[in-house]
Each structure stands twice: as structure tokens, then as C-alpha cells.
PDB file of C-alpha atoms in Angstrom:
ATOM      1  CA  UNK A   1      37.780 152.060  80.818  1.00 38.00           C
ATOM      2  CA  UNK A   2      36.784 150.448  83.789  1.00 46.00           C
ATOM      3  CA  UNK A   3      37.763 147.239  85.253  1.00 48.00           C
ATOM      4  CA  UNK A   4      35.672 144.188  84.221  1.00 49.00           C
ATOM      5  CA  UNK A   5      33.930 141.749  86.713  1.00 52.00           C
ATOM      6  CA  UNK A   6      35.565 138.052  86.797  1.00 55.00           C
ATOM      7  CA  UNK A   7      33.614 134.881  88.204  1.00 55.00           C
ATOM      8  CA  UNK A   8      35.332 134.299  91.572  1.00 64.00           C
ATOM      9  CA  UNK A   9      35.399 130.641  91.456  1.00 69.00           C
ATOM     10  CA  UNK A  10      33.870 129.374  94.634  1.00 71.00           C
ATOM     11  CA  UNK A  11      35.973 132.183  96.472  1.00 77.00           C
ATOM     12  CA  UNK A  12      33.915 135.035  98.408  1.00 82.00           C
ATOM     13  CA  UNK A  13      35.160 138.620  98.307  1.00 84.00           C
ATOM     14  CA  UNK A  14      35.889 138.196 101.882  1.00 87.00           C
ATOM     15  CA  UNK A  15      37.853 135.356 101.654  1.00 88.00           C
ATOM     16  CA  UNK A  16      39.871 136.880  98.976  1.00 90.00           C
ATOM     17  CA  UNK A  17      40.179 140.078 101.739  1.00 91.00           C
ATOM     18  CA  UNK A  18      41.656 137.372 104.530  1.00 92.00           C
ATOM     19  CA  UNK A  19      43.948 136.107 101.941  1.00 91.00           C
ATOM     20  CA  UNK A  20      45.236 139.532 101.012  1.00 93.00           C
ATOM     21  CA  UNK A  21      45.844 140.934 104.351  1.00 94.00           C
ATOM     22  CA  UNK A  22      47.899 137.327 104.766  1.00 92.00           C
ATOM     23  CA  UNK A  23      49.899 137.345 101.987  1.00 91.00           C
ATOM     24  CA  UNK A  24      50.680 141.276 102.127  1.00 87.00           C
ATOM     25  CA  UNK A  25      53.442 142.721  99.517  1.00 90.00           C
ATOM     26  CA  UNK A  26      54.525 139.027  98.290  1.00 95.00           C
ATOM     27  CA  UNK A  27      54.842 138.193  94.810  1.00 95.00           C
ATOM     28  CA  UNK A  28      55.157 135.406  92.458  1.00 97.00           C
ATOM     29  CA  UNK A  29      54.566 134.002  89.198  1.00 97.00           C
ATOM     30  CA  UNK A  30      50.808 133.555  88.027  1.00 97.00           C
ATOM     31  CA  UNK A  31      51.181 130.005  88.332  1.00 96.00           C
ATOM     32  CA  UNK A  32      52.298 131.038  92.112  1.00 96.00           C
ATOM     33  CA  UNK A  33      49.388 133.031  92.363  1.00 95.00           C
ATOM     34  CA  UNK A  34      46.761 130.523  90.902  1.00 94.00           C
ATOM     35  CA  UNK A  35      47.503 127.957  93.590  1.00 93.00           C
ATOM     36  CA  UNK A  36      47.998 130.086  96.418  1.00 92.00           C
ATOM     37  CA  UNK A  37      43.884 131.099  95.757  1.00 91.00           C
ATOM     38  CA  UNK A  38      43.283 127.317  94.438  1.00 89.00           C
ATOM     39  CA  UNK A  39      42.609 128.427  90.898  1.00 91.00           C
ATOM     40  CA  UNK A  40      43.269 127.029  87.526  1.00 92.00           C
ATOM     41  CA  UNK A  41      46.026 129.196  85.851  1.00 94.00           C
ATOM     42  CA  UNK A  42      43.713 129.598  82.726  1.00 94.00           C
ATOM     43  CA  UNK A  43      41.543 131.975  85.241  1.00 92.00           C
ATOM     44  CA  UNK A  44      44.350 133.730  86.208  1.00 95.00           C
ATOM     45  CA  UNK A  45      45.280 134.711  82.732  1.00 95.00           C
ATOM     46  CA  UNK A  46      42.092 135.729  81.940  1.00 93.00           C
ATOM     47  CA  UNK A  47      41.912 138.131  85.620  1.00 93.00           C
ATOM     48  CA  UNK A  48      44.989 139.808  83.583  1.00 95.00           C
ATOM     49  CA  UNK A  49      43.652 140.216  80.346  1.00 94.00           C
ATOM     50  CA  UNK A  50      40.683 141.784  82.423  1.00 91.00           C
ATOM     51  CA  UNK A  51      42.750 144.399  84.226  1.00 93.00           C
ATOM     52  CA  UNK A  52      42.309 142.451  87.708  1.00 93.00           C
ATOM     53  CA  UNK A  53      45.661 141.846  88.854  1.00 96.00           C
ATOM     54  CA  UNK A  54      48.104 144.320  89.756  1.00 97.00           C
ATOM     55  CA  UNK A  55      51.613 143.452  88.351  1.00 97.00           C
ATOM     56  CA  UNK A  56      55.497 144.775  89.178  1.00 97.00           C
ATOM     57  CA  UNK A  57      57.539 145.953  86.613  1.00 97.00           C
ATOM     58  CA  UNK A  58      58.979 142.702  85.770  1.00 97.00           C
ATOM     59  CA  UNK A  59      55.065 141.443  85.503  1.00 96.00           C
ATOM     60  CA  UNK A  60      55.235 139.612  88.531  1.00 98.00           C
ATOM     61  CA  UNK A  61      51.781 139.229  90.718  1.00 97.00           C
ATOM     62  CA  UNK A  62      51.404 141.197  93.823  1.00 97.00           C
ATOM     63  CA  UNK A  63      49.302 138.819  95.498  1.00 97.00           C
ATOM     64  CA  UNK A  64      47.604 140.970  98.298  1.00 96.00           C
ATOM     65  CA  UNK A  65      46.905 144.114  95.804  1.00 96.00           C
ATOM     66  CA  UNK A  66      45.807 141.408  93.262  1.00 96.00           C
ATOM     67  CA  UNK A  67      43.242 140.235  95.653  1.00 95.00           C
ATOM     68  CA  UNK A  68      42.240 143.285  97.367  1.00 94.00           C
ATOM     69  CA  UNK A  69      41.435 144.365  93.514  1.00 94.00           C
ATOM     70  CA  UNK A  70      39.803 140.990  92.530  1.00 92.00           C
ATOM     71  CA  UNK A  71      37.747 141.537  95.635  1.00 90.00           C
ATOM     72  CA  UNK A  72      36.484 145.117  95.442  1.00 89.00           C
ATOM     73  CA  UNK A  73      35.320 144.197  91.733  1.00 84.00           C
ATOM     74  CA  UNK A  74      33.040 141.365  92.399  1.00 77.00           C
ATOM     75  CA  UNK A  75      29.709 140.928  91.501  1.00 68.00           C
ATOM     76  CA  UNK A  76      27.522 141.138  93.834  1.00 60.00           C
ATOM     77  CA  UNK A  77      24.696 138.905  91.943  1.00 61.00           C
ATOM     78  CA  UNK A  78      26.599 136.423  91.554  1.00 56.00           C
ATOM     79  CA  UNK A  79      26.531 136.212  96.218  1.00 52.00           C
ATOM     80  CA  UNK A  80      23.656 133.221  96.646  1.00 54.00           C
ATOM     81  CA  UNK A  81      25.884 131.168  93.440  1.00 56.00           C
ATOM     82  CA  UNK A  82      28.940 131.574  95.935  1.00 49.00           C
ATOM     83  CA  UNK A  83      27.158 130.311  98.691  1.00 59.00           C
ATOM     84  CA  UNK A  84      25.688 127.743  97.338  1.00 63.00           C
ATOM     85  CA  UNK A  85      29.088 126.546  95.976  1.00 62.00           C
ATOM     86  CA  UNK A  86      30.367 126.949  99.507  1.00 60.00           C
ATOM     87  CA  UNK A  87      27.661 124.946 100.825  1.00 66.00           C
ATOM     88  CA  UNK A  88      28.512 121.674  98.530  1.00 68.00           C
ATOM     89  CA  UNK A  89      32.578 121.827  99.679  1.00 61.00           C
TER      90      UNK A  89
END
């Protein structure tokens, strides 16, 4: 079973790449997690039903992994919708 494509939310793969290589090995809550990227923590919970984040033992978030992950599994079609969206901020 693959790994299912999630919406981004306004976010680009590459700024979820920046974010990543800032944030490193850290890990938090998905609350933590949800406002570090500026999401809602209902999208969050749905990136873990859908396989997206990457979780320790004691199902904590590891926030650069998570993104790196979130990042290499985005849609592609959904590129001029994320501009666009960047555009209007």
C-alpha cells in the first residue's frame, strides 16, 4: 500500500523542505506539529490516518521526517492552486 497524497494547505513542497532541514530530529505533539507548519490540527490527523507522518515509538511527530515525507508525496497538479494561494497571502 502506498502512501496517499494530502492537500498541502497553501504550503509548497519546498517550503515544507526549508522547514524540515530547520527543524531536523525535533519532535512534538501533533498539536506541536500543526502550528509549527500553520495548520489546523484536524489536517494533521488526517496526514496520520494517511500514512504521512513519521512517528516515535511513543507516537510523537518527527517534524523534519514528517515533512520531508509530506513533501516528497505531493501532488504535483495541484502546483498552479498553490501558487495561486501564495499569490493572495
Amino acid at each position: 500500500i502506498g502512501i496517499a497524497i494530502a492537500p498541502l494547505h497553501g504550503r509548497s513542497p519546498q517550503d515544507l523542505l526549508r522547514l524540515a532541514a530547520d527543524t531536523g530530529d525535533r519532535h512534538g505533539s501533533q498539536a506541536e506539529f500543526a502550528r509549527l507548519v500553520g495548520w489546523d490540527k484536524a489536517h494533521v490527523t488526517r496526514l496520520k490516518q494517511l500514512g504521512q507522518l513519521v512517528l516515535t515509538e511513543e507516537g510523537r511527530v518527527v517534524f523534519g521526517a514528517s515533512l520531508r515525507r509530506i513533501a516528497e508525496h505531493a501532488d504535483p497538479g495541484r502546483d498552479a492552486q498553490r501558487e495561486a494561494a501564495a499569490q493572495r497571502r
